[in-house]
PDB file of C-alpha atoms and ligand atoms in Angstrom:
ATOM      1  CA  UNK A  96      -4.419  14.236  -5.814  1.00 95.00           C
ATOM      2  CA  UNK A  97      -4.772  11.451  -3.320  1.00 98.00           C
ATOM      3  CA  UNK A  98      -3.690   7.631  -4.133  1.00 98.00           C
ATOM      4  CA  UNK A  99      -6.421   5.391  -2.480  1.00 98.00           C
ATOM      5  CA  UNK A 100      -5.336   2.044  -3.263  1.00 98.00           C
ATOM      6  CA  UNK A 101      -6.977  -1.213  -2.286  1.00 98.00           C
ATOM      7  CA  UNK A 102      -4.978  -4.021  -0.760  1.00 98.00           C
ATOM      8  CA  UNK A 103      -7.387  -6.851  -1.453  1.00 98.00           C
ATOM      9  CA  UNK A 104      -4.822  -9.287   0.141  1.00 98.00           C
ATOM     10  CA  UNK A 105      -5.657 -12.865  -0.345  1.00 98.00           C
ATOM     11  CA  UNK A 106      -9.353 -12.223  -1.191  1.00 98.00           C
ATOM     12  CA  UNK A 107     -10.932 -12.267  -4.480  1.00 98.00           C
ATOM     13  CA  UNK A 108     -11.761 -14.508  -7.838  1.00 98.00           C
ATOM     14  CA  UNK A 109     -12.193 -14.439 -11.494  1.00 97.00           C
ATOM     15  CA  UNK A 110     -16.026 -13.362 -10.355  1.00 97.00           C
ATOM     16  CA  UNK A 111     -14.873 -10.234  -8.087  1.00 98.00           C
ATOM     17  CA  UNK A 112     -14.395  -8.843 -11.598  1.00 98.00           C
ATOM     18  CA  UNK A 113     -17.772  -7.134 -11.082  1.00 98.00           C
ATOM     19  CA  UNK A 114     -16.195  -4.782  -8.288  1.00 98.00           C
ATOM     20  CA  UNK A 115     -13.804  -3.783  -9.898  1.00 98.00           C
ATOM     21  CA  UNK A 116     -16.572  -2.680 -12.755  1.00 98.00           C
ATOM     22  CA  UNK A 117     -18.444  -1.208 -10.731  1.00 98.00           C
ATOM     23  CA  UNK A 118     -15.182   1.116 -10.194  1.00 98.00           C
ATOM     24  CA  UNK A 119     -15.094   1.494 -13.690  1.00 98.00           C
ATOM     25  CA  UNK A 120     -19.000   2.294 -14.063  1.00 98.00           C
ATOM     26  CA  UNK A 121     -18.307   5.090 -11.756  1.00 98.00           C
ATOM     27  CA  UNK A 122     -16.783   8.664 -11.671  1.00 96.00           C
ATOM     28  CA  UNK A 123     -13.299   9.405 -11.192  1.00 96.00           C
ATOM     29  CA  UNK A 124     -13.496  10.581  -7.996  1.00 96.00           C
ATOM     30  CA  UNK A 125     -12.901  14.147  -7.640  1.00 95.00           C
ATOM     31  CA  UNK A 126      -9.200  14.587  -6.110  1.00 96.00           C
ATOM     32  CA  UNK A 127      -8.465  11.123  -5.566  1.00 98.00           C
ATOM     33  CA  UNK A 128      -6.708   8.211  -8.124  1.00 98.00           C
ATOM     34  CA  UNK A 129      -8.057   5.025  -8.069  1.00 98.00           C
ATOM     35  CA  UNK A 130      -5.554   1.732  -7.823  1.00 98.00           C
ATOM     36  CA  UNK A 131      -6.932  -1.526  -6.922  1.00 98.00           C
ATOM     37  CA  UNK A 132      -4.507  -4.600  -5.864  1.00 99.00           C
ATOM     38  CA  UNK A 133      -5.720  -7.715  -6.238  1.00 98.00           C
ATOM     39  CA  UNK A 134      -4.000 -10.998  -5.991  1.00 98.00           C
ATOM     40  CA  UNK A 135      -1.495 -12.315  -8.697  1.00 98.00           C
ATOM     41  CA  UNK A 136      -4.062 -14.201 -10.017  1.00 98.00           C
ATOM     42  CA  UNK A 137      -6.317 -11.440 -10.920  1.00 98.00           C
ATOM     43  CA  UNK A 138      -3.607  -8.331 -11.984  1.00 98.00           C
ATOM     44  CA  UNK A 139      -3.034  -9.400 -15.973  1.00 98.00           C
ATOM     45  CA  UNK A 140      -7.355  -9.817 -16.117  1.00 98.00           C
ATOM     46  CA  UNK A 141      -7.543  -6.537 -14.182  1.00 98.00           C
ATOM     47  CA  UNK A 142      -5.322  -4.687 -15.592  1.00 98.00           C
ATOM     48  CA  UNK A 143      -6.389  -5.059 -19.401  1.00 98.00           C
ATOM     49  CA  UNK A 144      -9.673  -4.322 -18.518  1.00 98.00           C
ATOM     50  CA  UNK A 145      -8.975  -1.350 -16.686  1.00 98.00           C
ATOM     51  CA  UNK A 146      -6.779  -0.184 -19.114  1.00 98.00           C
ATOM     52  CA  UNK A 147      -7.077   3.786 -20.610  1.00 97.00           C
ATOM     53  CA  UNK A 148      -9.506   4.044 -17.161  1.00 98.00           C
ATOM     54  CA  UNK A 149      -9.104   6.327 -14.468  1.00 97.00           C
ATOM     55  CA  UNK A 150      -8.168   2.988 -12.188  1.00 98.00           C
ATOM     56  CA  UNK A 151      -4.700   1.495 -12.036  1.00 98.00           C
ATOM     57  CA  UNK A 152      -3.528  -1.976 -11.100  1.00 98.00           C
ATOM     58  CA  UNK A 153      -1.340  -3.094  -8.836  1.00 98.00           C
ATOM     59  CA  UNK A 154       0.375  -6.078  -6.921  1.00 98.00           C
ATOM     60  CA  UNK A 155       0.488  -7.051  -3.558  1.00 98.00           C
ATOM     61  CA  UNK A 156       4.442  -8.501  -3.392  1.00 98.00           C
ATOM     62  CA  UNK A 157       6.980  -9.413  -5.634  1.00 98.00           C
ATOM     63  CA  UNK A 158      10.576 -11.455  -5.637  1.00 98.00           C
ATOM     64  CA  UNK A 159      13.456  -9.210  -5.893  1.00 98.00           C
ATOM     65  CA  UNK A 160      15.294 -10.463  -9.021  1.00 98.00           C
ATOM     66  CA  UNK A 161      13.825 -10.168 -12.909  1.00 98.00           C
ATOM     67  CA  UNK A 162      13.638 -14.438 -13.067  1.00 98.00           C
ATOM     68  CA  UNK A 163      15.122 -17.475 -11.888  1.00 98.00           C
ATOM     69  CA  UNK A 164      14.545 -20.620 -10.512  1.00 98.00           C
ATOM     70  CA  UNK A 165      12.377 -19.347  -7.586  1.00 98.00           C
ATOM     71  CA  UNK A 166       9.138 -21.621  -7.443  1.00 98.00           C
ATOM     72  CA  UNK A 167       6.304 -20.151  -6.778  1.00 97.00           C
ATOM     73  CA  UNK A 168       7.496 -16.276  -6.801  1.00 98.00           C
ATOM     74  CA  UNK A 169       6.683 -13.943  -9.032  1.00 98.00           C
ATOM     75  CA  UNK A 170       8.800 -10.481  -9.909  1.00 98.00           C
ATOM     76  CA  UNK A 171       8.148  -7.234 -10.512  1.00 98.00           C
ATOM     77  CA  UNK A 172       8.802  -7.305 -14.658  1.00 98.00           C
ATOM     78  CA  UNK A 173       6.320 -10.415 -14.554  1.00 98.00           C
ATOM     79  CA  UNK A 174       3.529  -7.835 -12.803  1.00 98.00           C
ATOM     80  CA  UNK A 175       4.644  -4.986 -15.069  1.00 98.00           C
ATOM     81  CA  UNK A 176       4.011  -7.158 -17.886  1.00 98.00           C
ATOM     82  CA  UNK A 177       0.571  -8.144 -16.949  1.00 98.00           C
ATOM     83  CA  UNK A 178       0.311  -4.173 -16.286  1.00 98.00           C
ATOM     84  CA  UNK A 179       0.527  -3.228 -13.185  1.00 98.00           C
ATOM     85  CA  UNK A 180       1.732   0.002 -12.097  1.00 98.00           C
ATOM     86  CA  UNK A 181       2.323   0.160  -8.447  1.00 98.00           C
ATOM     87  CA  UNK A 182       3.696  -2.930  -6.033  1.00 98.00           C
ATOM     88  CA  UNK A 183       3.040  -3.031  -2.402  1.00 98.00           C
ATOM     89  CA  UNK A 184       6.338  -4.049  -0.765  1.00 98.00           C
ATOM     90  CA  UNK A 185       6.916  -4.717   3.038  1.00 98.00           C
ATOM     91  CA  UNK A 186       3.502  -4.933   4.390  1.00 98.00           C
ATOM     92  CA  UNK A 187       3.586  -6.048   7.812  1.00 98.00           C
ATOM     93  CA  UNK A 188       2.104  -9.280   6.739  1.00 98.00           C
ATOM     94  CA  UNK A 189       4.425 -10.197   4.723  1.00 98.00           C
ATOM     95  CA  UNK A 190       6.908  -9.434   7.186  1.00 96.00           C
ATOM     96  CA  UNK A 191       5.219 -11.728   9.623  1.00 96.00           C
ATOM     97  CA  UNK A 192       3.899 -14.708   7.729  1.00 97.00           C
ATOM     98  CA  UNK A 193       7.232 -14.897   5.665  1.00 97.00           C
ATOM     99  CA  UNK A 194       9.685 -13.172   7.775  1.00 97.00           C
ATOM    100  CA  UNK A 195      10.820 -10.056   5.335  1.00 98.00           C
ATOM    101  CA  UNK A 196      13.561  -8.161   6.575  1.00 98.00           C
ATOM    102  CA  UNK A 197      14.252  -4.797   5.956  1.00 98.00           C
ATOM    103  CA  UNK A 198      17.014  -5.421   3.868  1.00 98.00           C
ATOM    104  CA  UNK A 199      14.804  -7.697   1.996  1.00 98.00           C
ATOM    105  CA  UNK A 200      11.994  -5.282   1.233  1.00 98.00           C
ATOM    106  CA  UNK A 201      14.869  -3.165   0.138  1.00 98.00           C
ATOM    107  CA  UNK A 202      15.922  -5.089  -2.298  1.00 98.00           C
ATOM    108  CA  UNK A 203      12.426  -5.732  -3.216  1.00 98.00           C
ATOM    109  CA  UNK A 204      11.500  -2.061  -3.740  1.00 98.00           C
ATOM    110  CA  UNK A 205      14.669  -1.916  -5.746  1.00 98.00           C
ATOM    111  CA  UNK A 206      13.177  -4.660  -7.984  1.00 98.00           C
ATOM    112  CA  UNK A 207       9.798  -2.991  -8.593  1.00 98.00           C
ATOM    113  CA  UNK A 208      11.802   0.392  -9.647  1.00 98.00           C
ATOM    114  CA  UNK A 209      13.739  -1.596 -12.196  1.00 98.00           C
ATOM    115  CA  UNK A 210      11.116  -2.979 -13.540  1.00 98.00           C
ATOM    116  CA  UNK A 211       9.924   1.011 -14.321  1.00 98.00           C
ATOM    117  CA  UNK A 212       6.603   0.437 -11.494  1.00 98.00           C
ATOM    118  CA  UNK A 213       6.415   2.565  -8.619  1.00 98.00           C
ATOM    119  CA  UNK A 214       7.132   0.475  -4.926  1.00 98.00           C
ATOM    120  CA  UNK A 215       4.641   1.244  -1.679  1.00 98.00           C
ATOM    121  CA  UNK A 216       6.886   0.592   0.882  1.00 98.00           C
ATOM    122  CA  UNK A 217       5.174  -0.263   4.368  1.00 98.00           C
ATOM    123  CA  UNK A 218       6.496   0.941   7.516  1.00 98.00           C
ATOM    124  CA  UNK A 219       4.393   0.474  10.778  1.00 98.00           C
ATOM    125  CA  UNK A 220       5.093  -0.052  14.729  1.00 98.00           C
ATOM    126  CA  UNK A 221       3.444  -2.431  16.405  1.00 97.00           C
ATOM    127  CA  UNK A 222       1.111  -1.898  19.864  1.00 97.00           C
ATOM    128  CA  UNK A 223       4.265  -2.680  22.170  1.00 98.00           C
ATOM    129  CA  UNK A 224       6.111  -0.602  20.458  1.00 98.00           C
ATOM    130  CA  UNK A 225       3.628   2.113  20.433  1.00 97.00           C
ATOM    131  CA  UNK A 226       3.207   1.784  24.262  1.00 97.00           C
ATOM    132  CA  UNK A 227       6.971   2.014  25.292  1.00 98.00           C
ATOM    133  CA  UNK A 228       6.870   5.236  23.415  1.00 98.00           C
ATOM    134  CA  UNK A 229       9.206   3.684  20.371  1.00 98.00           C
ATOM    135  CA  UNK A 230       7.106   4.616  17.410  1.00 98.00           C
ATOM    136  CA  UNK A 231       9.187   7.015  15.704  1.00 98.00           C
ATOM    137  CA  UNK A 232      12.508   4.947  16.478  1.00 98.00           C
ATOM    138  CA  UNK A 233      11.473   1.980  14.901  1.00 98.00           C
ATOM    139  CA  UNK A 234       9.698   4.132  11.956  1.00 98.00           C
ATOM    140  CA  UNK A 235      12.983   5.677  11.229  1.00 98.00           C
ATOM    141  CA  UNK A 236      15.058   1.868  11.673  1.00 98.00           C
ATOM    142  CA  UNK A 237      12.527   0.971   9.436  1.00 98.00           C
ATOM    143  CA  UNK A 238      12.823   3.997   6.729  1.00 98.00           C
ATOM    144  CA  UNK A 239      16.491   3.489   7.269  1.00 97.00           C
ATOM    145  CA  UNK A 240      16.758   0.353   6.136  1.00 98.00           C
ATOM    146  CA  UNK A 241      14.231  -0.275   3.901  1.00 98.00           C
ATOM    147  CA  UNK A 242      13.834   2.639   1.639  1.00 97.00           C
ATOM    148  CA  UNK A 243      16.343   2.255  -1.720  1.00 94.00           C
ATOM    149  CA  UNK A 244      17.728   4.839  -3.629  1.00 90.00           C
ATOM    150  CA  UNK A 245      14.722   5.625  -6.176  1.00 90.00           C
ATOM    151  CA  UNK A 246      13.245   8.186  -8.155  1.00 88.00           C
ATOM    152  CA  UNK A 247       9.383   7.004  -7.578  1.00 95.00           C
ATOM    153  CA  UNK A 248       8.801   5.891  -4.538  1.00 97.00           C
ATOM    154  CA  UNK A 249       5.620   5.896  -1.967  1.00 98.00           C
ATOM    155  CA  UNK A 250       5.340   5.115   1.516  1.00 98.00           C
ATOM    156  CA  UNK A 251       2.615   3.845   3.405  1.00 98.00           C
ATOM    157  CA  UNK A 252       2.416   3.917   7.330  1.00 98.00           C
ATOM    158  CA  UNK A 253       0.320   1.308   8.619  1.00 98.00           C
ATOM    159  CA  UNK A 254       0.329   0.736  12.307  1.00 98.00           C
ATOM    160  CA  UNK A 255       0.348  -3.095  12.847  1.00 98.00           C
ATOM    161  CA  UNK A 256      -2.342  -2.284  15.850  1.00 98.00           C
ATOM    162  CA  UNK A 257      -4.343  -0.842  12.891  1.00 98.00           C
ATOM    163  CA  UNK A 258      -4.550  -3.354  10.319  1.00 97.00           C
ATOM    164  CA  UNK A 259      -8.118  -5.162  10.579  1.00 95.00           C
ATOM    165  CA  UNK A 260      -8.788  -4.708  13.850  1.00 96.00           C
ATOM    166  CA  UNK A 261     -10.866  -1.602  13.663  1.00 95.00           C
ATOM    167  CA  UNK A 262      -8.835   0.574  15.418  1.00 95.00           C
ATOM    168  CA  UNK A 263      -7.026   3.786  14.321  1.00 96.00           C
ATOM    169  CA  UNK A 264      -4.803   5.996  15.746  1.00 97.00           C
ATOM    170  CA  UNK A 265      -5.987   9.656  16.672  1.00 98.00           C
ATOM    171  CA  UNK A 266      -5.194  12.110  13.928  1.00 98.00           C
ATOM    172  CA  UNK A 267      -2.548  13.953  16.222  1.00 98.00           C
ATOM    173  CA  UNK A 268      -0.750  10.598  15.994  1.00 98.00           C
ATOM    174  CA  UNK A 269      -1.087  10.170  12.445  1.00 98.00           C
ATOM    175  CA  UNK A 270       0.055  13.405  11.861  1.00 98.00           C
ATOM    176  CA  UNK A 271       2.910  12.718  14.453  1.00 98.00           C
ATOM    177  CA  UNK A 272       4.361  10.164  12.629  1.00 98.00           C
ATOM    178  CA  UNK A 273       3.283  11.269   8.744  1.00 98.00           C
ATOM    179  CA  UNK A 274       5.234  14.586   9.654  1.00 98.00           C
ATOM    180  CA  UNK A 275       8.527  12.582  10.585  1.00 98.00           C
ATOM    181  CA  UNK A 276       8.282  10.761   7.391  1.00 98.00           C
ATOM    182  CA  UNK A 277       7.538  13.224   5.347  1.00 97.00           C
ATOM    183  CA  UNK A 278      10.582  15.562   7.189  1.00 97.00           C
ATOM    184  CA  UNK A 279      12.905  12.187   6.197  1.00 96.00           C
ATOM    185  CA  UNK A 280      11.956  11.431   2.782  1.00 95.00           C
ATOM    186  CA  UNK A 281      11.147  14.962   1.493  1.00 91.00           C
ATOM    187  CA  UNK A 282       8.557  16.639  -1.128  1.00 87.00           C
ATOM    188  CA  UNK A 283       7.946  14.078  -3.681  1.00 90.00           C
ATOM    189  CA  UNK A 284       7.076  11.200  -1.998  1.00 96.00           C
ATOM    190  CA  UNK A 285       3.763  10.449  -1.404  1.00 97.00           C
ATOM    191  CA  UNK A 286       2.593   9.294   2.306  1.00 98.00           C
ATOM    192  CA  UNK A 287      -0.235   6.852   2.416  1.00 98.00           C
ATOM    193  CA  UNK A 288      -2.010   6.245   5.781  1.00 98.00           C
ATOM    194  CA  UNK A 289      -3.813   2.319   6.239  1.00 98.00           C
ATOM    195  CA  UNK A 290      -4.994   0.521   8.788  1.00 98.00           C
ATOM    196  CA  UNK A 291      -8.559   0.202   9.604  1.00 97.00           C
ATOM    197  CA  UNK A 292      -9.710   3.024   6.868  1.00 98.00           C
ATOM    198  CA  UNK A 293     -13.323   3.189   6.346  1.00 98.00           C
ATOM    199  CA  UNK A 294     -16.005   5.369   5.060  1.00 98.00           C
ATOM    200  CA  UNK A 295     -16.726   6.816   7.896  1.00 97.00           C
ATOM    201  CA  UNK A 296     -13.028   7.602   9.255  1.00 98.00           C
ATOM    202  CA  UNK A 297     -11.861   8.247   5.542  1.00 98.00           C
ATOM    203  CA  UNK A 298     -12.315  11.845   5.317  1.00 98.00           C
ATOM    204  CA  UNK A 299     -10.996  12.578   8.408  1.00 98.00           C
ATOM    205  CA  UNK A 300      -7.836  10.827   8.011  1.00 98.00           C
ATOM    206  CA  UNK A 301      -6.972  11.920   4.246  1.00 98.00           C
ATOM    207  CA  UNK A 302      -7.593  15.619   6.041  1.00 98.00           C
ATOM    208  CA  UNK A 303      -4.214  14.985   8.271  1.00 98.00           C
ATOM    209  CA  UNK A 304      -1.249  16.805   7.035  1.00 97.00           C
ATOM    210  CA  UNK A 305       1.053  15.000   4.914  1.00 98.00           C
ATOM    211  CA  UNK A 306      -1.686  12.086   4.627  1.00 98.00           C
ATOM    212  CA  UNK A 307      -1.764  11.648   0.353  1.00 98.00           C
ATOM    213  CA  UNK A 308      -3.431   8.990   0.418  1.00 98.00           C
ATOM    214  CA  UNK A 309      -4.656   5.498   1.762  1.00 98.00           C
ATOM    215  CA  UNK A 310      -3.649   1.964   1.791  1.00 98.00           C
ATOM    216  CA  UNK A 311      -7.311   0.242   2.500  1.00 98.00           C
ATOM    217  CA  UNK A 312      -7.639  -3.494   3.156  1.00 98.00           C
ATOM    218  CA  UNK A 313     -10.997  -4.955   4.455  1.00 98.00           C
ATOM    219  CA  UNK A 314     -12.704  -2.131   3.015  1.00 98.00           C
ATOM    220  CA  UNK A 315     -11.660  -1.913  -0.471  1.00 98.00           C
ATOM    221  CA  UNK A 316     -13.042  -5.672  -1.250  1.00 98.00           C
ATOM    222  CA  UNK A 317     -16.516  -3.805  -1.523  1.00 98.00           C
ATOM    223  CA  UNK A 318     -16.407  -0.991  -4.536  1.00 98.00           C
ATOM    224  CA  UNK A 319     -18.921   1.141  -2.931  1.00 98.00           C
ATOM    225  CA  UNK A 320     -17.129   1.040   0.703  1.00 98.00           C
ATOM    226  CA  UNK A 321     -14.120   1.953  -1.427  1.00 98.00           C
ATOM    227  CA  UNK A 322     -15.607   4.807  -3.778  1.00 98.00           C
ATOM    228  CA  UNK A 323     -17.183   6.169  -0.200  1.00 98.00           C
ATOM    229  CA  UNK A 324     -13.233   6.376   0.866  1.00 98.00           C
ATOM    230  CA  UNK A 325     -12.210   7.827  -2.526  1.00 98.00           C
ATOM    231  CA  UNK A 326     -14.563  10.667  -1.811  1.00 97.00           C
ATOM    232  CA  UNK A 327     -13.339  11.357   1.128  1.00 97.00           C
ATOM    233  CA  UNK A 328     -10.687  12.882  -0.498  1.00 96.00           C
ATOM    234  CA  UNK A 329     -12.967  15.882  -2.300  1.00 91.00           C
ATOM    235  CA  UNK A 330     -13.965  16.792   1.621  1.00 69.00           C
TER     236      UNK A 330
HETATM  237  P1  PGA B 538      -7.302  -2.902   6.744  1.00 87.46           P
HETATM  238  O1  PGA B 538      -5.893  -3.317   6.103  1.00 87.46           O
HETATM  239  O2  PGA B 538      -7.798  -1.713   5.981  1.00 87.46           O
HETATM  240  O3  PGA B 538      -8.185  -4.122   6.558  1.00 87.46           O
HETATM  241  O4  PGA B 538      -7.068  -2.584   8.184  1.00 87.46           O
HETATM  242  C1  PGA B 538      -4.993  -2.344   5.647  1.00 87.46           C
HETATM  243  C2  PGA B 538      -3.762  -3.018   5.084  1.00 87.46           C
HETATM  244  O5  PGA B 538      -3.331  -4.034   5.649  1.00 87.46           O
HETATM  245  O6  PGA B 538      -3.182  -2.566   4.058  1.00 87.46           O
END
């Protein structure tokens, strides 16, 4: 089974309710699970009506510790309690716009598995990096220092030089860099692939060895761009 889950980001309102119905309307898509991330706002709405479905809920970020004075963040038992599943940790935007370390998305990850949700932890290089030939160094820094000691854990690798600008890498790169993850972390850890995943590219991509899955931004705001990536997992 693939995991394509949808990072809406900081997109979406009470009224985007109707994608994620239309998700619901729909088939499970053959070899694929469904989980949709919307913002804070939207997980506790999402997430009850979604419930007993074949889609799960997720959130996009989370403080490390259970509570505290901490204005404005929200943890991982807060998100488990409004029912989400799965927490997106790391993401390279995050890591720009609000400077996360790796030690911090450590302890972050660490937070979502005591809360009992499963962390995707985001690893990426950026196009610099990729050009002086440093992908799989700073990968592994990255893996390294980010990954905790968990039972449940899923990675995604999103190439900074991917994420919304339409570009991908070729599959011999993805497969490149899924292979040294998947040679670091083991069997049991699933390996998404996002950055610039679309319809048309989806199939192809999900095809790459050790790619289980897909971490879609842009593309998962729309639920029939989204179900058209979902079955490119049945290819
Ligand atoms: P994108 O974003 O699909 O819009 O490139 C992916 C992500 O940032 O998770």
């Amino acid at each position: 089974m693939k995991l394509i889950a949808g990072n809406w980001k900081m997109n979406g309102l009470k009224a985007s309710v109707a994608e994620l119905d239309a998700l619901l309307a729909a088939p499970a898509p053959e070899g694929a699970e469904l989980l949709v991330c919307p913002p804070a706002t939207l997980v506790a709405s999402f997430a009850r009506r979604a419930s007993g479905s074949h889609v799960k809920v997720g959130g996009q970020d989370c403080h490390w510790l259970e509570s505290g004075a901490h204005t404005g963040d929200v943890s991982a038992e807060m998100l488990a309690d409004a029912g989400a599943t799965h927490i997106i940790v790391g993401h390279s935007e995050r890591r720009a716009d609000h400077g996360e370390t790796d030690a911090v998305v450590r302890m972050k990850a660490q937070g979502v598995a005591r809360a009992g949700l499963v962390p995707i932890l985001c690893v990426g290089e950026t196009l610099a990096e990729r050009d002086s030939g440093a992908t799989l160094e700073v990968i592994a820094r990255q893996l390294e220092g980010s990954v905790p000691d968990v039972r449940a854990l899923v990675i995604a690798y999103e190439p900074v030089w991917a994420i919304g600008t339409g570009r991908t890498p070729t599959t011999s790169q993805v497969a490149e860099v899924h292979a040294a993850i998947a040679a670091r972390m083991g069997a049991g850890v699933r390996i998404l692939y996002g950055g610039s995943v679309k319809p048309g590219n989806a199939a192809e991509l999900l095809a790459v060895p050790h790619v289980d899955g897909a971490l879609v931004g842009g593309a998962s705001l729309k639920a029939a761009d989204f179900l058209a990536i979902a079955a490119g997992a049945a290819a």
